[in-house]
Amino acid sequence: MQQTSQATNAWRVLFLLFLANLFNFFDRTIPAIIIEPVRHEWSLSDFQLGLIGTAFTLVYAVAGVPLGRLADTGARRKIMGWGLAIWSALTAVNGLAWNFWSFLLIRMGVGIGEASYAPAANSLIGDLFPAHKRARAMGIFMLGLPLGLVLAFFTIGAMVKAFDSWRAPFFIAAVPGLILAVFMFFIKEPARGAAEAVRSATVAPLDRPLRRVLAIRTFWWLTLAGLTFNFATYATNSFLVPMLQRYFLMPLEQAAIATGVITGLTGLVGLTLGGWVADKVHQKSERGRLLLAAFSMAVAAACTGYALIAGRIDIGLFVGVFSVGWLFAYNFYTCVYTAIQDVVEPRLRATAMALFFAGLYLLGGGLGPVVVGLLSDHYSQVAMLAAGATEMNETFKAEGLHNAMYLVPVALTLTLLALFQASRCFVRDAANMRAGLAAA
């Protein structure tokens, strides 16, 4: 009876974590959709547009490390509740921005709020579900990512059109987040390590937690994989809508919906089916999850690369091919996030996830938008000079951004290589983790 009650609580908490994750990515996606109206209103370059995403992710990464350590020692429900309330409130304030710099500073504040959530939530999932169920649980949790994107890409364009203002979505998005934050404080937390087959009898804090995490070789390779993967995803999420608007001449609402299909709807299948497949291959081979992730990156790189190389093909074909690639790319989350849980002991998991996210966002998500933005401006100048023109126009801007997006399949290929290397040392590190728990 007690086990049934614990299982019921686990799924209830997971549903709440999923909802918060959904609003996390909904709020995070708004600037990527309204990016062209903002560019025209404040006469911004693509570098400045990329800087908005980069500033957010840099703050997110830096703030995540101490907040992740706090989640390993404090009440995770309070950390998540306050974080959700802060980022939702600042999302509303974002709608009041009066120039580029005010917009940038407010986005940095949103980043601090959101940084509190992921390490604590991942740590909680590790204590709610045993190893053989974690990939499915993580898949459900991460469904908040594509559903948040789908909801954002399918509705924000309509909001802008209905209110004739790019500011309206920020005000609307804040309301559900503030309501959900209240429920976070009532989560019933399990004991740390409660879902492990082998449990440590020690509950005292560990000394040198960062050094212990960084001593795990698999963790290094997974962080490198996350860095390159996040470079690709953040570059895509930041610039796919404007690329469709400029290169394929789509209106904002249609470009947003097409991007929602590519980066959102694919995740509903990828995370649901991917979590189930990842658990199955894990039962056959300990390193099966990471090999599945490496294979998925190969497909993702090939599909996104072809869609870009093909040039101005039919928009339906572009969306279809790019979507297949992104569907496989979603296997990264169910395979890699659970692999980290398998090689890091429970008392260090939030710290490990904070370090992992720091690598992802400082050098991956942080660089993706700004590097693509810089390259876009560069290639736009090249296109203008090649045409013998003296003034920049939208045709040159379209060519520049399209050429800069080739970095996406390149980054996915590098992710594939890092995942394969991680699979080579995973079995040993997972065994060391289990042995450490048994000896404690």
PDB file of C-alpha atoms in Angstrom, residues 68-298:
ATOM      1  CA  GLY A  68      21.910  23.721  -8.157  1.00  0.00           C
ATOM      2  CA  ARG A  69      24.129  23.261  -5.113  1.00  0.00           C
ATOM      3  CA  LEU A  70      21.364  24.811  -3.002  1.00  0.00           C
ATOM      4  CA  ALA A  71      18.938  22.233  -4.429  1.00  0.00           C
ATOM      5  CA  ASP A  72      21.202  19.433  -3.132  1.00  0.00           C
ATOM      6  CA  THR A  73      21.016  20.786   0.410  1.00  0.00           C
ATOM      7  CA  GLY A  74      17.714  22.691   0.679  1.00  0.00           C
ATOM      8  CA  ALA A  75      14.005  22.260  -0.009  1.00  0.00           C
ATOM      9  CA  ARG A  76      13.632  21.759  -3.755  1.00  0.00           C
ATOM     10  CA  ARG A  77       9.932  22.684  -3.779  1.00  0.00           C
ATOM     11  CA  LYS A  78      10.708  26.162  -2.388  1.00  0.00           C
ATOM     12  CA  ILE A  79      13.542  26.754  -4.839  1.00  0.00           C
ATOM     13  CA  MET A  80      11.292  25.804  -7.774  1.00  0.00           C
ATOM     14  CA  GLY A  81       8.301  27.755  -6.451  1.00  0.00           C
ATOM     15  CA  TRP A  82      10.155  31.023  -5.946  1.00  0.00           C
ATOM     16  CA  GLY A  83      12.020  30.607  -9.211  1.00  0.00           C
ATOM     17  CA  LEU A  84       8.804  30.130 -11.177  1.00  0.00           C
ATOM     18  CA  ALA A  85       7.200  33.160  -9.515  1.00  0.00           C
ATOM     19  CA  ILE A  86      10.213  35.382 -10.290  1.00  0.00           C
ATOM     20  CA  TRP A  87      10.612  34.427 -13.947  1.00  0.00           C
ATOM     21  CA  SER A  88       6.854  34.733 -14.585  1.00  0.00           C
ATOM     22  CA  ALA A  89       6.693  38.198 -13.035  1.00  0.00           C
ATOM     23  CA  LEU A  90       9.725  39.398 -15.001  1.00  0.00           C
ATOM     24  CA  THR A  91       8.224  37.997 -18.209  1.00  0.00           C
ATOM     25  CA  ALA A  92       5.361  40.460 -17.736  1.00  0.00           C
ATOM     26  CA  VAL A  93       7.850  43.269 -17.107  1.00  0.00           C
ATOM     27  CA  ASN A  94       9.521  42.334 -20.425  1.00  0.00           C
ATOM     28  CA  GLY A  95       6.443  43.665 -22.202  1.00  0.00           C
ATOM     29  CA  LEU A  96       7.234  47.129 -20.823  1.00  0.00           C
ATOM     30  CA  ALA A  97      10.753  47.348 -22.307  1.00  0.00           C
ATOM     31  CA  TRP A  98      11.395  50.736 -23.950  1.00  0.00           C
ATOM     32  CA  ASN A  99      14.636  50.010 -25.860  1.00  0.00           C
ATOM     33  CA  PHE A 100      17.129  47.274 -26.655  1.00  0.00           C
ATOM     34  CA  TRP A 101      19.112  47.552 -23.416  1.00  0.00           C
ATOM     35  CA  SER A 102      16.069  47.486 -21.146  1.00  0.00           C
ATOM     36  CA  PHE A 103      14.809  44.422 -23.012  1.00  0.00           C
ATOM     37  CA  LEU A 104      18.222  42.748 -22.620  1.00  0.00           C
ATOM     38  CA  LEU A 105      18.501  43.437 -18.868  1.00  0.00           C
ATOM     39  CA  ILE A 106      14.998  42.152 -18.134  1.00  0.00           C
ATOM     40  CA  ARG A 107      15.713  38.940 -20.095  1.00  0.00           C
ATOM     41  CA  MET A 108      18.784  38.444 -17.894  1.00  0.00           C
ATOM     42  CA  GLY A 109      16.527  38.652 -14.834  1.00  0.00           C
ATOM     43  CA  VAL A 110      14.221  36.032 -16.336  1.00  0.00           C
ATOM     44  CA  GLY A 111      17.299  33.834 -16.813  1.00  0.00           C
ATOM     45  CA  ILE A 112      18.109  33.936 -13.085  1.00  0.00           C
ATOM     46  CA  GLY A 113      14.570  32.829 -12.219  1.00  0.00           C
ATOM     47  CA  GLU A 114      14.595  29.970 -14.720  1.00  0.00           C
ATOM     48  CA  ALA A 115      18.060  28.814 -13.591  1.00  0.00           C
ATOM     49  CA  SER A 116      16.585  27.688 -10.264  1.00  0.00           C
ATOM     50  CA  TYR A 117      14.260  25.166 -11.856  1.00  0.00           C
ATOM     51  CA  ALA A 118      16.020  22.534 -13.985  1.00  0.00           C
ATOM     52  CA  PRO A 119      18.653  21.256 -11.480  1.00  0.00           C
ATOM     53  CA  ALA A 120      16.086  20.922  -8.677  1.00  0.00           C
ATOM     54  CA  ALA A 121      13.511  19.246 -10.942  1.00  0.00           C
ATOM     55  CA  ASN A 122      16.024  16.764 -12.374  1.00  0.00           C
ATOM     56  CA  SER A 123      17.250  15.902  -8.886  1.00  0.00           C
ATOM     57  CA  LEU A 124      13.656  15.338  -7.758  1.00  0.00           C
ATOM     58  CA  ILE A 125      12.912  13.001 -10.675  1.00  0.00           C
ATOM     59  CA  GLY A 126      15.998  10.953  -9.806  1.00  0.00           C
ATOM     60  CA  ASP A 127      14.578  10.386  -6.311  1.00  0.00           C
ATOM     61  CA  LEU A 128      11.012   9.705  -7.497  1.00  0.00           C
ATOM     62  CA  PHE A 129      11.727   7.022 -10.127  1.00  0.00           C
ATOM     63  CA  PRO A 130      14.085   3.988 -10.164  1.00  0.00           C
ATOM     64  CA  ALA A 131      16.741   3.664 -12.879  1.00  0.00           C
ATOM     65  CA  HIS A 132      14.668   1.403 -15.168  1.00  0.00           C
ATOM     66  CA  LYS A 133      11.838   3.980 -15.298  1.00  0.00           C
ATOM     67  CA  ARG A 134      13.829   7.211 -15.415  1.00  0.00           C
ATOM     68  CA  ALA A 135      14.063   7.585 -19.181  1.00  0.00           C
ATOM     69  CA  ARG A 136      10.268   7.435 -19.505  1.00  0.00           C
ATOM     70  CA  ALA A 137       9.821   9.828 -16.569  1.00  0.00           C
ATOM     71  CA  MET A 138      12.431  12.168 -18.032  1.00  0.00           C
ATOM     72  CA  GLY A 139      10.708  11.904 -21.399  1.00  0.00           C
ATOM     73  CA  ILE A 140       7.406  13.021 -19.855  1.00  0.00           C
ATOM     74  CA  PHE A 141       9.119  15.848 -17.987  1.00  0.00           C
ATOM     75  CA  MET A 142      10.902  16.997 -21.127  1.00  0.00           C
ATOM     76  CA  LEU A 143       7.628  16.937 -23.077  1.00  0.00           C
ATOM     77  CA  GLY A 144       7.290  20.388 -21.545  1.00  0.00           C
ATOM     78  CA  LEU A 145       9.938  21.520 -24.027  1.00  0.00           C
ATOM     79  CA  PRO A 146       8.158  20.653 -27.307  1.00  0.00           C
ATOM     80  CA  LEU A 147       4.697  21.391 -25.908  1.00  0.00           C
ATOM     81  CA  GLY A 148       5.929  24.750 -24.660  1.00  0.00           C
ATOM     82  CA  LEU A 149       7.381  25.431 -28.101  1.00  0.00           C
ATOM     83  CA  VAL A 150       4.222  24.255 -29.887  1.00  0.00           C
ATOM     84  CA  LEU A 151       2.033  26.405 -27.661  1.00  0.00           C
ATOM     85  CA  ALA A 152       4.318  29.386 -28.186  1.00  0.00           C
ATOM     86  CA  PHE A 153       4.826  29.039 -31.941  1.00  0.00           C
ATOM     87  CA  PHE A 154       1.148  28.292 -32.604  1.00  0.00           C
ATOM     88  CA  THR A 155      -0.334  31.081 -30.453  1.00  0.00           C
ATOM     89  CA  ILE A 156       2.101  33.995 -30.117  1.00  0.00           C
ATOM     90  CA  GLY A 157       1.849  35.009 -33.758  1.00  0.00           C
ATOM     91  CA  ALA A 158      -1.935  35.150 -33.347  1.00  0.00           C
ATOM     92  CA  MET A 159      -1.553  37.193 -30.132  1.00  0.00           C
ATOM     93  CA  VAL A 160       0.660  39.724 -31.908  1.00  0.00           C
ATOM     94  CA  LYS A 161      -1.843  39.961 -34.755  1.00  0.00           C
ATOM     95  CA  ALA A 162      -4.894  40.218 -32.452  1.00  0.00           C
ATOM     96  CA  PHE A 163      -3.424  42.946 -30.222  1.00  0.00           C
ATOM     97  CA  ASP A 164      -1.308  44.520 -32.996  1.00  0.00           C
ATOM     98  CA  SER A 165       1.653  44.538 -30.616  1.00  0.00           C
ATOM     99  CA  TRP A 166       4.639  42.276 -29.961  1.00  0.00           C
ATOM    100  CA  ARG A 167       4.349  43.151 -26.251  1.00  0.00           C
ATOM    101  CA  ALA A 168       1.029  41.384 -25.580  1.00  0.00           C
ATOM    102  CA  PRO A 169       2.405  37.790 -25.339  1.00  0.00           C
ATOM    103  CA  PHE A 170       4.673  38.744 -22.432  1.00  0.00           C
ATOM    104  CA  PHE A 171       1.723  39.932 -20.321  1.00  0.00           C
ATOM    105  CA  ILE A 172      -0.427  36.904 -21.174  1.00  0.00           C
ATOM    106  CA  ALA A 173       2.348  34.370 -20.518  1.00  0.00           C
ATOM    107  CA  ALA A 174       2.984  35.560 -16.946  1.00  0.00           C
ATOM    108  CA  VAL A 175      -0.459  34.646 -15.574  1.00  0.00           C
ATOM    109  CA  PRO A 176      -0.389  30.801 -15.628  1.00  0.00           C
ATOM    110  CA  GLY A 177       3.187  30.739 -14.332  1.00  0.00           C
ATOM    111  CA  LEU A 178       2.306  32.803 -11.265  1.00  0.00           C
ATOM    112  CA  ILE A 179      -0.661  30.516 -10.512  1.00  0.00           C
ATOM    113  CA  LEU A 180       1.402  27.332 -10.917  1.00  0.00           C
ATOM    114  CA  ALA A 181       4.126  28.678  -8.620  1.00  0.00           C
ATOM    115  CA  VAL A 182       1.725  28.436  -5.664  1.00  0.00           C
ATOM    116  CA  PHE A 183       1.267  24.678  -6.182  1.00  0.00           C
ATOM    117  CA  MET A 184       5.039  24.090  -6.182  1.00  0.00           C
ATOM    118  CA  PHE A 185       5.251  24.857  -2.475  1.00  0.00           C
ATOM    119  CA  PHE A 186       2.944  21.909  -1.643  1.00  0.00           C
ATOM    120  CA  ILE A 187       5.030  19.183  -3.339  1.00  0.00           C
ATOM    121  CA  LYS A 188       5.777  16.195  -1.096  1.00  0.00           C
ATOM    122  CA  GLU A 189       9.491  15.563  -1.569  1.00  0.00           C
ATOM    123  CA  PRO A 190      10.999  12.039  -1.288  1.00  0.00           C
ATOM    124  CA  ALA A 191      14.226  11.354   0.609  1.00  0.00           C
ATOM    125  CA  ARG A 192      17.380  11.767  -1.442  1.00  0.00           C
ATOM    126  CA  GLY A 193      18.304   8.444  -3.027  1.00  0.00           C
ATOM    127  CA  ALA A 194      14.866   6.970  -2.265  1.00  0.00           C
ATOM    128  CA  ALA A 195      14.561   5.323  -5.700  1.00  0.00           C
ATOM    129  CA  GLU A 196      17.988   3.654  -5.750  1.00  0.00           C
ATOM    130  CA  ALA A 197      18.274  -0.147  -5.664  1.00  0.00           C
ATOM    131  CA  VAL A 198      21.389   0.297  -3.520  1.00  0.00           C
ATOM    132  CA  ARG A 199      21.069   3.088  -0.983  1.00  0.00           C
ATOM    133  CA  SER A 200      23.711   4.908   0.970  1.00  0.00           C
ATOM    134  CA  ALA A 201      23.295   4.908   4.720  1.00  0.00           C
ATOM    135  CA  THR A 202      25.095   8.248   4.884  1.00  0.00           C
ATOM    136  CA  VAL A 203      23.030  11.436   4.824  1.00  0.00           C
ATOM    137  CA  ALA A 204      25.777  13.927   5.715  1.00  0.00           C
ATOM    138  CA  PRO A 205      26.836  16.393   2.999  1.00  0.00           C
ATOM    139  CA  LEU A 206      29.819  15.376   0.879  1.00  0.00           C
ATOM    140  CA  ASP A 207      33.047  17.319   0.897  1.00  0.00           C
ATOM    141  CA  ARG A 208      34.404  18.789  -2.363  1.00  0.00           C
ATOM    142  CA  PRO A 209      31.168  18.121  -4.332  1.00  0.00           C
ATOM    143  CA  LEU A 210      32.314  19.879  -7.512  1.00  0.00           C
ATOM    144  CA  ARG A 211      35.561  17.929  -7.647  1.00  0.00           C
ATOM    145  CA  ARG A 212      33.698  14.635  -7.161  1.00  0.00           C
ATOM    146  CA  VAL A 213      31.378  15.365 -10.072  1.00  0.00           C
ATOM    147  CA  LEU A 214      34.168  16.569 -12.338  1.00  0.00           C
ATOM    148  CA  ALA A 215      36.145  13.384 -11.659  1.00  0.00           C
ATOM    149  CA  ILE A 216      33.560  11.374 -13.646  1.00  0.00           C
ATOM    150  CA  ARG A 217      34.866  10.964 -17.192  1.00  0.00           C
ATOM    151  CA  THR A 218      31.457  10.191 -18.706  1.00  0.00           C
ATOM    152  CA  PHE A 219      30.164  13.437 -17.277  1.00  0.00           C
ATOM    153  CA  TRP A 220      32.847  15.406 -19.152  1.00  0.00           C
ATOM    154  CA  TRP A 221      31.919  13.871 -22.506  1.00  0.00           C
ATOM    155  CA  LEU A 222      28.190  14.350 -21.890  1.00  0.00           C
ATOM    156  CA  THR A 223      28.784  17.994 -21.007  1.00  0.00           C
ATOM    157  CA  LEU A 224      30.757  18.471 -24.233  1.00  0.00           C
ATOM    158  CA  ALA A 225      27.917  16.809 -26.147  1.00  0.00           C
ATOM    159  CA  GLY A 226      25.445  19.118 -24.426  1.00  0.00           C
ATOM    160  CA  LEU A 227      27.538  22.142 -25.346  1.00  0.00           C
ATOM    161  CA  THR A 228      27.466  21.409 -29.080  1.00  0.00           C
ATOM    162  CA  PHE A 229      23.860  20.208 -28.996  1.00  0.00           C
ATOM    163  CA  ASN A 230      22.678  23.357 -27.260  1.00  0.00           C
ATOM    164  CA  PHE A 231      24.626  25.454 -29.771  1.00  0.00           C
ATOM    165  CA  ALA A 232      22.530  23.864 -32.516  1.00  0.00           C
ATOM    166  CA  THR A 233      19.178  24.045 -30.717  1.00  0.00           C
ATOM    167  CA  TYR A 234      19.528  27.626 -29.490  1.00  0.00           C
ATOM    168  CA  ALA A 235      20.716  28.831 -32.875  1.00  0.00           C
ATOM    169  CA  THR A 236      17.707  27.124 -34.456  1.00  0.00           C
ATOM    170  CA  ASN A 237      15.189  28.362 -31.892  1.00  0.00           C
ATOM    171  CA  SER A 238      16.555  31.910 -32.126  1.00  0.00           C
ATOM    172  CA  PHE A 239      16.768  32.278 -35.896  1.00  0.00           C
ATOM    173  CA  LEU A 240      14.520  29.752 -37.653  1.00  0.00           C
ATOM    174  CA  VAL A 241      11.447  32.018 -37.601  1.00  0.00           C
ATOM    175  CA  PRO A 242      13.281  35.041 -39.088  1.00  0.00           C
ATOM    176  CA  MET A 243      15.040  32.784 -41.612  1.00  0.00           C
ATOM    177  CA  LEU A 244      11.681  31.477 -42.849  1.00  0.00           C
ATOM    178  CA  GLN A 245      10.383  35.046 -43.015  1.00  0.00           C
ATOM    179  CA  ARG A 246      13.371  36.377 -44.950  1.00  0.00           C
ATOM    180  CA  TYR A 247      14.496  33.409 -47.072  1.00  0.00           C
ATOM    181  CA  PHE A 248      11.098  31.809 -47.833  1.00  0.00           C
ATOM    182  CA  LEU A 249       9.126  35.109 -47.589  1.00  0.00           C
ATOM    183  CA  MET A 250       6.625  33.731 -45.059  1.00  0.00           C
ATOM    184  CA  PRO A 251       4.530  36.051 -42.854  1.00  0.00           C
ATOM    185  CA  LEU A 252       5.268  35.949 -39.112  1.00  0.00           C
ATOM    186  CA  GLU A 253       2.272  33.821 -38.117  1.00  0.00           C
ATOM    187  CA  GLN A 254       2.966  31.143 -40.760  1.00  0.00           C
ATOM    188  CA  ALA A 255       6.708  31.131 -40.062  1.00  0.00           C
ATOM    189  CA  ALA A 256       6.000  30.647 -36.356  1.00  0.00           C
ATOM    190  CA  ILE A 257       3.644  27.727 -37.025  1.00  0.00           C
ATOM    191  CA  ALA A 258       6.153  26.080 -39.390  1.00  0.00           C
ATOM    192  CA  THR A 259       8.828  26.419 -36.719  1.00  0.00           C
ATOM    193  CA  GLY A 260       6.394  24.989 -34.179  1.00  0.00           C
ATOM    194  CA  VAL A 261       5.983  21.904 -36.360  1.00  0.00           C
ATOM    195  CA  ILE A 262       9.754  21.514 -36.752  1.00  0.00           C
ATOM    196  CA  THR A 263      10.878  22.128 -33.172  1.00  0.00           C
ATOM    197  CA  GLY A 264       7.707  21.386 -31.225  1.00  0.00           C
ATOM    198  CA  LEU A 265       5.438  18.722 -32.703  1.00  0.00           C
ATOM    199  CA  THR A 266       8.427  16.483 -33.424  1.00  0.00           C
ATOM    200  CA  GLY A 267       9.272  16.509 -29.724  1.00  0.00           C
ATOM    201  CA  LEU A 268       5.888  15.053 -28.789  1.00  0.00           C
ATOM    202  CA  VAL A 269       6.810  11.920 -30.734  1.00  0.00           C
ATOM    203  CA  GLY A 270      10.538  12.042 -30.114  1.00  0.00           C
ATOM    204  CA  LEU A 271      10.350  12.309 -26.330  1.00  0.00           C
ATOM    205  CA  THR A 272       7.423   9.925 -25.823  1.00  0.00           C
ATOM    206  CA  LEU A 273       8.686   7.196 -28.145  1.00  0.00           C
ATOM    207  CA  GLY A 274      12.340   8.015 -27.482  1.00  0.00           C
ATOM    208  CA  GLY A 275      11.987   7.514 -23.723  1.00  0.00           C
ATOM    209  CA  TRP A 276      10.402   4.110 -24.239  1.00  0.00           C
ATOM    210  CA  VAL A 277      13.047   3.026 -26.770  1.00  0.00           C
ATOM    211  CA  ALA A 278      15.861   4.331 -24.543  1.00  0.00           C
ATOM    212  CA  ASP A 279      14.645   2.241 -21.596  1.00  0.00           C
ATOM    213  CA  LYS A 280      14.400  -0.842 -23.839  1.00  0.00           C
ATOM    214  CA  VAL A 281      17.925  -0.527 -25.224  1.00  0.00           C
ATOM    215  CA  HIS A 282      19.230   0.164 -21.700  1.00  0.00           C
ATOM    216  CA  GLN A 283      17.840  -3.215 -20.592  1.00  0.00           C
ATOM    217  CA  LYS A 284      19.763  -4.942 -23.410  1.00  0.00           C
ATOM    218  CA  SER A 285      22.990  -2.964 -23.031  1.00  0.00           C
ATOM    219  CA  GLU A 286      24.129  -0.525 -20.356  1.00  0.00           C
ATOM    220  CA  ARG A 287      25.551   1.849 -22.924  1.00  0.00           C
ATOM    221  CA  GLY A 288      22.614   1.377 -25.291  1.00  0.00           C
ATOM    222  CA  ARG A 289      21.083   4.758 -24.451  1.00  0.00           C
ATOM    223  CA  LEU A 290      24.184   6.668 -25.461  1.00  0.00           C
ATOM    224  CA  LEU A 291      24.651   4.671 -28.655  1.00  0.00           C
ATOM    225  CA  LEU A 292      21.011   5.417 -29.520  1.00  0.00           C
ATOM    226  CA  ALA A 293      21.685   9.117 -28.876  1.00  0.00           C
ATOM    227  CA  ALA A 294      24.780   9.041 -31.133  1.00  0.00           C
ATOM    228  CA  PHE A 295      22.837   7.392 -33.964  1.00  0.00           C
ATOM    229  CA  SER A 296      20.059   9.960 -33.544  1.00  0.00           C
ATOM    230  CA  MET A 297      22.532  12.833 -33.920  1.00  0.00           C
ATOM    231  CA  ALA A 298      23.782  11.310 -37.189  1.00  0.00           C
TER     232      ALA A 298
END
